[in-house]
PDB file of C-alpha atoms in Angstrom:
ATOM      1  CA  ALA A   1      38.434   2.185-127.012  1.00 55.00           C
ATOM      2  CA  GLN A   2      40.176   0.311-124.260  1.00 65.00           C
ATOM      3  CA  SER A   3      41.293  -3.179-124.941  1.00 84.00           C
ATOM      4  CA  VAL A   4      43.775  -6.099-124.524  1.00 91.00           C
ATOM      5  CA  THR A   5      45.128  -7.704-127.707  1.00 95.00           C
ATOM      6  CA  GLN A   6      46.930 -11.019-128.063  1.00 96.00           C
ATOM      7  CA  LEU A   7      48.589 -10.917-131.294  1.00 93.00           C
ATOM      8  CA  ASP A   8      48.702 -14.756-132.076  1.00 95.00           C
ATOM      9  CA  SER A   9      45.919 -17.170-131.569  1.00 95.00           C
ATOM     10  CA  HIS A  10      48.340 -20.243-131.858  1.00 97.00           C
ATOM     11  CA  VAL A  11      52.063 -20.357-131.344  1.00 98.00           C
ATOM     12  CA  SER A  12      54.034 -23.655-132.014  1.00 98.00           C
ATOM     13  CA  VAL A  13      57.678 -24.143-130.820  1.00 97.00           C
ATOM     14  CA  SER A  14      60.079 -27.107-130.278  1.00 97.00           C
ATOM     15  CA  GLU A  15      60.973 -28.221-126.827  1.00 97.00           C
ATOM     16  CA  GLY A  16      63.938 -26.424-125.626  1.00 97.00           C
ATOM     17  CA  THR A  17      63.527 -23.395-127.953  1.00 98.00           C
ATOM     18  CA  PRO A  18      62.326 -19.790-126.533  1.00 98.00           C
ATOM     19  CA  VAL A  19      58.717 -18.929-126.293  1.00 98.00           C
ATOM     20  CA  LEU A  20      57.251 -15.437-126.934  1.00 98.00           C
ATOM     21  CA  LEU A  21      53.636 -14.798-126.445  1.00 98.00           C
ATOM     22  CA  ARG A  22      52.605 -11.258-127.652  1.00 98.00           C
ATOM     23  CA  CYS A  23      50.135  -8.867-125.903  1.00 97.00           C
ATOM     24  CA  ASN A  24      49.332  -5.167-126.243  1.00 95.00           C
ATOM     25  CA  TYR A  25      46.875  -3.210-124.488  1.00 90.00           C
ATOM     26  CA  SER A  26      45.142   0.119-124.826  1.00 85.00           C
ATOM     27  CA  SER A  27      44.142   2.238-121.862  1.00 76.00           C
ATOM     28  CA  SER A  28      43.908   5.795-120.776  1.00 68.00           C
ATOM     29  CA  TYR A  29      44.761   4.536-117.283  1.00 72.00           C
ATOM     30  CA  SER A  30      47.593   2.725-115.750  1.00 73.00           C
ATOM     31  CA  PRO A  31      46.172  -0.840-115.456  1.00 78.00           C
ATOM     32  CA  SER A  32      47.513  -3.806-113.630  1.00 86.00           C
ATOM     33  CA  LEU A  33      48.570  -6.386-116.070  1.00 90.00           C
ATOM     34  CA  PHE A  34      48.725 -10.398-115.595  1.00 94.00           C
ATOM     35  CA  TRP A  35      49.417 -13.415-117.484  1.00 97.00           C
ATOM     36  CA  TYR A  36      47.282 -16.455-116.610  1.00 97.00           C
ATOM     37  CA  VAL A  37      47.575 -20.099-117.961  1.00 97.00           C
ATOM     38  CA  GLN A  38      44.948 -22.602-118.443  1.00 94.00           C
ATOM     39  CA  HIS A  39      45.842 -26.378-119.068  1.00 93.00           C
ATOM     40  CA  PRO A  40      43.246 -28.428-120.575  1.00 87.00           C
ATOM     41  CA  ASN A  41      39.961 -28.827-118.532  1.00 81.00           C
ATOM     42  CA  LYS A  42      41.632 -26.884-115.590  1.00 85.00           C
ATOM     43  CA  GLY A  43      41.118 -23.553-114.072  1.00 87.00           C
ATOM     44  CA  LEU A  44      43.099 -20.364-114.656  1.00 93.00           C
ATOM     45  CA  GLN A  45      46.457 -20.185-112.968  1.00 94.00           C
ATOM     46  CA  LEU A  46      48.251 -16.964-112.296  1.00 94.00           C
ATOM     47  CA  LEU A  47      51.598 -16.991-113.904  1.00 96.00           C
ATOM     48  CA  LEU A  48      52.770 -13.466-113.133  1.00 95.00           C
ATOM     49  CA  LYS A  49      51.462  -9.855-112.385  1.00 92.00           C
ATOM     50  CA  TYR A  50      52.929  -6.356-113.276  1.00 90.00           C
ATOM     51  CA  THR A  51      52.855  -4.161-110.134  1.00 78.00           C
ATOM     52  CA  SER A  52      54.772  -1.184-111.515  1.00 78.00           C
ATOM     53  CA  ALA A  53      57.633  -1.939-109.134  1.00 75.00           C
ATOM     54  CA  ALA A  54      59.865  -3.321-111.929  1.00 82.00           C
ATOM     55  CA  THR A  55      59.344  -3.522-115.717  1.00 88.00           C
ATOM     56  CA  LEU A  56      60.627  -7.026-115.784  1.00 93.00           C
ATOM     57  CA  VAL A  57      58.427  -9.361-113.965  1.00 94.00           C
ATOM     58  CA  LYS A  58      59.494 -13.096-113.121  1.00 94.00           C
ATOM     59  CA  GLY A  59      56.638 -15.384-112.789  1.00 95.00           C
ATOM     60  CA  ILE A  60      56.368 -19.238-112.100  1.00 95.00           C
ATOM     61  CA  ASN A  61      57.709 -22.016-114.095  1.00 94.00           C
ATOM     62  CA  GLY A  62      60.467 -19.944-115.774  1.00 96.00           C
ATOM     63  CA  PHE A  63      58.174 -17.376-117.364  1.00 97.00           C
ATOM     64  CA  GLU A  64      58.815 -13.671-117.452  1.00 97.00           C
ATOM     65  CA  ALA A  65      57.134 -10.639-118.950  1.00 97.00           C
ATOM     66  CA  GLU A  66      58.488  -7.110-119.646  1.00 94.00           C
ATOM     67  CA  PHE A  67      56.301  -4.175-119.540  1.00 92.00           C
ATOM     68  CA  LYS A  68      56.987  -1.468-122.142  1.00 91.00           C
ATOM     69  CA  LYS A  69      54.931   1.528-121.607  1.00 87.00           C
ATOM     70  CA  SER A  70      56.097   3.221-124.754  1.00 89.00           C
ATOM     71  CA  GLU A  71      54.952   0.315-126.793  1.00 91.00           C
ATOM     72  CA  THR A  72      51.919  -0.484-124.490  1.00 90.00           C
ATOM     73  CA  SER A  73      53.124  -4.184-124.585  1.00 94.00           C
ATOM     74  CA  PHE A  74      53.394  -6.998-122.004  1.00 95.00           C
ATOM     75  CA  HIS A  75      54.938  -9.846-123.909  1.00 97.00           C
ATOM     76  CA  LEU A  76      55.498 -13.406-122.163  1.00 98.00           C
ATOM     77  CA  THR A  77      58.710 -15.080-122.691  1.00 98.00           C
ATOM     78  CA  LYS A  78      60.603 -18.110-121.423  1.00 98.00           C
ATOM     79  CA  PRO A  79      64.161 -19.166-122.521  1.00 97.00           C
ATOM     80  CA  SER A  80      63.427 -22.809-123.104  1.00 97.00           C
ATOM     81  CA  ALA A  81      59.979 -24.536-123.628  1.00 97.00           C
ATOM     82  CA  HIS A  82      58.910 -27.663-121.896  1.00 96.00           C
ATOM     83  CA  MET A  83      56.283 -30.198-123.088  1.00 96.00           C
ATOM     84  CA  SER A  84      54.376 -29.311-119.839  1.00 95.00           C
ATOM     85  CA  ASP A  85      53.999 -25.574-121.010  1.00 97.00           C
ATOM     86  CA  ALA A  86      51.457 -26.633-123.804  1.00 97.00           C
ATOM     87  CA  ALA A  87      48.399 -24.857-122.704  1.00 97.00           C
ATOM     88  CA  GLU A  88      46.389 -21.591-123.289  1.00 96.00           C
ATOM     89  CA  TYR A  89      47.785 -18.320-121.976  1.00 97.00           C
ATOM     90  CA  PHE A  90      45.665 -15.215-121.418  1.00 97.00           C
ATOM     91  CA  CYS A  91      46.829 -11.733-121.188  1.00 96.00           C
ATOM     92  CA  VAL A  92      44.653  -9.921-118.703  1.00 93.00           C
ATOM     93  CA  VAL A  93      44.153  -6.427-117.673  1.00 89.00           C
ATOM     94  CA  SER A  94      42.555  -5.131-114.512  1.00 85.00           C
ATOM     95  CA  GLY A  95      40.971  -1.749-114.299  1.00 71.00           C
ATOM     96  CA  LEU A  96      40.773  -0.943-117.838  1.00 57.00           C
ATOM     97  CA  THR A  97      37.540   0.996-117.268  1.00 56.00           C
ATOM     98  CA  GLY A  98      39.195   3.063-114.761  1.00 48.00           C
ATOM     99  CA  GLY A  99      37.362   1.583-111.760  1.00 52.00           C
ATOM    100  CA  GLY A 100      37.158  -1.712-109.962  1.00 61.00           C
ATOM    101  CA  ASN A 101      39.015  -4.775-110.609  1.00 75.00           C
ATOM    102  CA  LYS A 102      37.194  -6.426-113.322  1.00 83.00           C
ATOM    103  CA  LEU A 103      39.495  -8.262-115.455  1.00 88.00           C
ATOM    104  CA  THR A 104      39.418  -7.831-119.156  1.00 88.00           C
ATOM    105  CA  PHE A 105      40.974 -10.850-121.092  1.00 92.00           C
ATOM    106  CA  GLY A 106      42.600 -11.393-124.153  1.00 94.00           C
ATOM    107  CA  THR A 107      41.535 -13.751-126.651  1.00 94.00           C
ATOM    108  CA  GLY A 108      44.201 -16.357-125.533  1.00 95.00           C
ATOM    109  CA  THR A 109      47.092 -17.957-127.249  1.00 97.00           C
ATOM    110  CA  GLN A 110      47.303 -21.552-127.635  1.00 96.00           C
ATOM    111  CA  LEU A 111      50.815 -22.866-127.109  1.00 98.00           C
ATOM    112  CA  LYS A 112      51.953 -26.204-128.823  1.00 97.00           C
ATOM    113  CA  VAL A 113      55.329 -27.577-127.871  1.00 97.00           C
ATOM    114  CA  GLU A 114      56.720 -30.157-130.235  1.00 96.00           C
ATOM    115  CA  LEU A 115      59.262 -32.695-129.651  1.00 91.00           C
TER     116      LEU A 115
ATOM    117  CA  GLY B   1      44.930 -22.789 -97.439  1.00 56.00           C
ATOM    118  CA  ALA B   2      42.259 -24.235 -99.768  1.00 82.00           C
ATOM    119  CA  GLY B   3      41.697 -22.314-102.796  1.00 92.00           C
ATOM    120  CA  VAL B   4      38.466 -21.218-104.698  1.00 95.00           C
ATOM    121  CA  SER B   5      36.129 -24.282-105.025  1.00 95.00           C
ATOM    122  CA  GLN B   6      33.044 -24.576-107.177  1.00 96.00           C
ATOM    123  CA  SER B   7      30.314 -27.122-107.561  1.00 96.00           C
ATOM    124  CA  PRO B   8      29.304 -28.829-109.610  1.00 97.00           C
ATOM    125  CA  SER B   9      32.161 -29.338-111.836  1.00 95.00           C
ATOM    126  CA  ASN B  10      29.731 -30.489-114.698  1.00 96.00           C
ATOM    127  CA  LYS B  11      26.000 -29.729-115.023  1.00 97.00           C
ATOM    128  CA  VAL B  12      23.888 -30.939-117.840  1.00 98.00           C
ATOM    129  CA  THR B  13      20.308 -29.420-118.301  1.00 97.00           C
ATOM    130  CA  GLU B  14      17.503 -29.303-120.478  1.00 97.00           C
ATOM    131  CA  LYS B  15      16.479 -26.046-122.203  1.00 97.00           C
ATOM    132  CA  GLY B  16      14.126 -23.882-120.034  1.00 97.00           C
ATOM    133  CA  LYS B  17      15.282 -25.494-116.630  1.00 98.00           C
ATOM    134  CA  ASP B  18      16.932 -23.494-113.932  1.00 98.00           C
ATOM    135  CA  VAL B  19      20.303 -24.026-112.726  1.00 98.00           C
ATOM    136  CA  GLU B  20      22.332 -22.981-109.708  1.00 98.00           C
ATOM    137  CA  LEU B  21      26.175 -22.898-109.508  1.00 98.00           C
ATOM    138  CA  ARG B  22      27.935 -22.457-106.316  1.00 97.00           C
ATOM    139  CA  CYS B  23      31.209 -20.755-105.512  1.00 97.00           C
ATOM    140  CA  ASP B  24      33.212 -20.992-102.220  1.00 96.00           C
ATOM    141  CA  PRO B  25      35.924 -18.375-102.147  1.00 95.00           C
ATOM    142  CA  ILE B  26      39.281 -18.341-100.440  1.00 93.00           C
ATOM    143  CA  SER B  27      38.738 -17.868 -96.752  1.00 91.00           C
ATOM    144  CA  GLY B  28      38.945 -14.100 -95.801  1.00 88.00           C
ATOM    145  CA  HIS B  29      38.646 -12.896 -99.519  1.00 90.00           C
ATOM    146  CA  THR B  30      36.278 -10.130 -99.490  1.00 89.00           C
ATOM    147  CA  ALA B  31      35.787  -9.826-103.318  1.00 91.00           C
ATOM    148  CA  LEU B  32      34.151 -12.391-105.479  1.00 94.00           C
ATOM    149  CA  TYR B  33      33.827 -12.330-109.147  1.00 94.00           C
ATOM    150  CA  TRP B  34      31.755 -14.502-111.654  1.00 96.00           C
ATOM    151  CA  TYR B  35      33.098 -15.012-115.169  1.00 95.00           C
ATOM    152  CA  ARG B  36      31.899 -17.044-118.141  1.00 96.00           C
ATOM    153  CA  GLN B  37      34.250 -18.758-120.878  1.00 94.00           C
ATOM    154  CA  SER B  38      32.646 -19.806-124.041  1.00 92.00           C
ATOM    155  CA  LEU B  39      33.778 -20.659-127.433  1.00 85.00           C
ATOM    156  CA  GLY B  40      32.430 -17.838-129.196  1.00 77.00           C
ATOM    157  CA  GLN B  41      32.883 -15.054-126.691  1.00 80.00           C
ATOM    158  CA  GLY B  42      36.054 -15.899-125.013  1.00 87.00           C
ATOM    159  CA  LEU B  43      36.143 -14.991-121.067  1.00 91.00           C
ATOM    160  CA  GLU B  44      33.586 -12.398-120.146  1.00 91.00           C
ATOM    161  CA  PHE B  45      32.991 -10.818-116.696  1.00 92.00           C
ATOM    162  CA  LEU B  46      29.600 -11.273-115.286  1.00 95.00           C
ATOM    163  CA  ILE B  47      29.294  -9.937-111.894  1.00 94.00           C
ATOM    164  CA  TYR B  48      31.533  -8.556-108.825  1.00 91.00           C
ATOM    165  CA  PHE B  49      30.706  -8.539-105.155  1.00 92.00           C
ATOM    166  CA  GLN B  50      32.981  -6.455-102.908  1.00 88.00           C
ATOM    167  CA  GLY B  51      32.031  -6.796 -99.171  1.00 84.00           C
ATOM    168  CA  ASN B  52      28.759  -5.695 -98.215  1.00 82.00           C
ATOM    169  CA  SER B  53      28.594  -3.234-101.149  1.00 85.00           C
ATOM    170  CA  ALA B  54      25.962  -3.549-103.754  1.00 87.00           C
ATOM    171  CA  PRO B  55      27.205  -5.873-106.471  1.00 90.00           C
ATOM    172  CA  ASP B  56      28.430  -4.758-109.930  1.00 90.00           C
ATOM    173  CA  LYS B  57      26.002  -6.596-112.222  1.00 91.00           C
ATOM    174  CA  SER B  58      26.984  -4.774-115.501  1.00 90.00           C
ATOM    175  CA  GLY B  59      28.359  -7.916-117.246  1.00 91.00           C
ATOM    176  CA  LEU B  60      25.109 -10.091-116.596  1.00 95.00           C
ATOM    177  CA  PRO B  61      23.839 -10.817-120.213  1.00 94.00           C
ATOM    178  CA  SER B  62      20.172 -10.886-119.571  1.00 95.00           C
ATOM    179  CA  ASP B  63      17.658 -10.911-116.501  1.00 96.00           C
ATOM    180  CA  ARG B  64      17.786 -14.536-116.642  1.00 97.00           C
ATOM    181  CA  PHE B  65      20.957 -14.449-114.739  1.00 97.00           C
ATOM    182  CA  SER B  66      21.333 -13.542-111.093  1.00 96.00           C
ATOM    183  CA  ALA B  67      23.835 -13.986-108.328  1.00 96.00           C
ATOM    184  CA  GLU B  68      23.883 -13.746-104.627  1.00 94.00           C
ATOM    185  CA  ARG B  69      26.494 -13.902-101.761  1.00 94.00           C
ATOM    186  CA  THR B  70      25.252 -14.978 -98.347  1.00 84.00           C
ATOM    187  CA  GLY B  71      27.314 -13.842 -95.463  1.00 81.00           C
ATOM    188  CA  GLY B  72      30.063 -12.401 -97.423  1.00 78.00           C
ATOM    189  CA  SER B  73      31.392 -15.729 -98.340  1.00 90.00           C
ATOM    190  CA  VAL B  74      29.590 -18.600-100.576  1.00 95.00           C
ATOM    191  CA  SER B  75      27.978 -17.305-103.843  1.00 96.00           C
ATOM    192  CA  THR B  76      25.311 -18.845-106.095  1.00 97.00           C
ATOM    193  CA  LEU B  77      24.820 -17.970-109.614  1.00 98.00           C
ATOM    194  CA  THR B  78      21.462 -18.724-110.988  1.00 98.00           C
ATOM    195  CA  ILE B  79      20.439 -18.971-114.599  1.00 98.00           C
ATOM    196  CA  GLN B  80      16.637 -19.076-115.005  1.00 98.00           C
ATOM    197  CA  ARG B  81      15.070 -20.822-118.162  1.00 98.00           C
ATOM    198  CA  THR B  82      18.285 -21.815-119.477  1.00 98.00           C
ATOM    199  CA  GLN B  83      18.959 -21.446-123.214  1.00 97.00           C
ATOM    200  CA  GLN B  84      21.578 -23.334-125.466  1.00 96.00           C
ATOM    201  CA  GLU B  85      23.781 -20.302-125.672  1.00 94.00           C
ATOM    202  CA  ASP B  86      24.131 -20.328-122.041  1.00 96.00           C
ATOM    203  CA  SER B  87      26.386 -23.491-122.319  1.00 96.00           C
ATOM    204  CA  ALA B  88      29.629 -22.508-121.245  1.00 96.00           C
ATOM    205  CA  VAL B  89      32.254 -22.771-118.410  1.00 95.00           C
ATOM    206  CA  TYR B  90      31.340 -20.547-115.430  1.00 97.00           C
ATOM    207  CA  LEU B  91      34.391 -19.463-113.358  1.00 96.00           C
ATOM    208  CA  CYS B  92      34.666 -18.048-110.064  1.00 96.00           C
ATOM    209  CA  ALA B  93      37.416 -15.874-108.593  1.00 95.00           C
ATOM    210  CA  SER B  94      38.152 -14.153-105.428  1.00 94.00           C
ATOM    211  CA  SER B  95      40.521 -11.532-104.177  1.00 92.00           C
ATOM    212  CA  SER B  96      41.669 -10.108-100.860  1.00 87.00           C
ATOM    213  CA  SER B  97      41.081  -6.805 -99.288  1.00 75.00           C
ATOM    214  CA  GLY B  98      44.950  -6.330 -98.442  1.00 71.00           C
ATOM    215  CA  THR B  99      47.635  -4.825-100.545  1.00 70.00           C
ATOM    216  CA  ASP B 100      46.983  -7.409-103.424  1.00 75.00           C
ATOM    217  CA  THR B 101      43.337  -6.621-104.117  1.00 76.00           C
ATOM    218  CA  ASP B 102      43.614  -6.853-108.030  1.00 78.00           C
ATOM    219  CA  THR B 103      45.024 -10.378-108.089  1.00 88.00           C
ATOM    220  CA  GLN B 104      42.213 -12.872-108.569  1.00 92.00           C
ATOM    221  CA  TYR B 105      42.370 -16.606-107.659  1.00 93.00           C
ATOM    222  CA  PHE B 106      40.359 -18.833-110.019  1.00 95.00           C
ATOM    223  CA  GLY B 107      38.179 -21.943-109.104  1.00 95.00           C
ATOM    224  CA  PRO B 108      38.187 -24.921-111.560  1.00 94.00           C
ATOM    225  CA  GLY B 109      34.885 -23.765-112.925  1.00 95.00           C
ATOM    226  CA  THR B 110      31.543 -25.444-113.751  1.00 96.00           C
ATOM    227  CA  ARG B 111      31.011 -26.626-117.273  1.00 96.00           C
ATOM    228  CA  LEU B 112      27.471 -26.018-118.108  1.00 97.00           C
ATOM    229  CA  THR B 113      25.857 -27.889-120.788  1.00 97.00           C
ATOM    230  CA  VAL B 114      22.140 -26.836-122.071  1.00 97.00           C
ATOM    231  CA  LEU B 115      20.451 -29.480-124.298  1.00 96.00           C
TER     232      LEU B 115
END
């Protein structure tokens, strides 16, 4: 079955420490991969997108993600967390079904940043 | 330019009533998507419009749900005879027809509460 899995439903870090949000996908095709962020009572904002041009993708707000085909992973990282990073993060895959651009969302990871 | 807009931002209705939710995509975007975000189901695809092609309705949960897109721009999602399980945030997204067709930009959503 084709799917996207976010391995942690909740992650808690201290401000100034690194962030790692994990995502794995399963697909027979070569999907496009995204990370979106959703702050409380806000819409989804695109953080970054994997386009196959480079395996390390840099996004907004200091986030980046590395595509590892051998591990079918697309983990999101940030060297130093800020209080404003507290939000829910979604790993998203496009084209999992091999046709069209329908997005398949992971279940989300709630990031908490503590002082 | 302006992003995706949705109205109303909040809608409270009584069980059995019909509701209409509106989405105004980014100007010039040919593709429009509806998703639903609920506590129990996460983020789910509902329906997809691409230009003048027949819409992909494969995600609509029942025949009480329908959507149309007039003039290739504004879209309306209609839910008839609403049920309490329809309570959710309904998100609209649009994407362009250029080189970045699979990047979707989301509106702020409509929070629907069915009493």
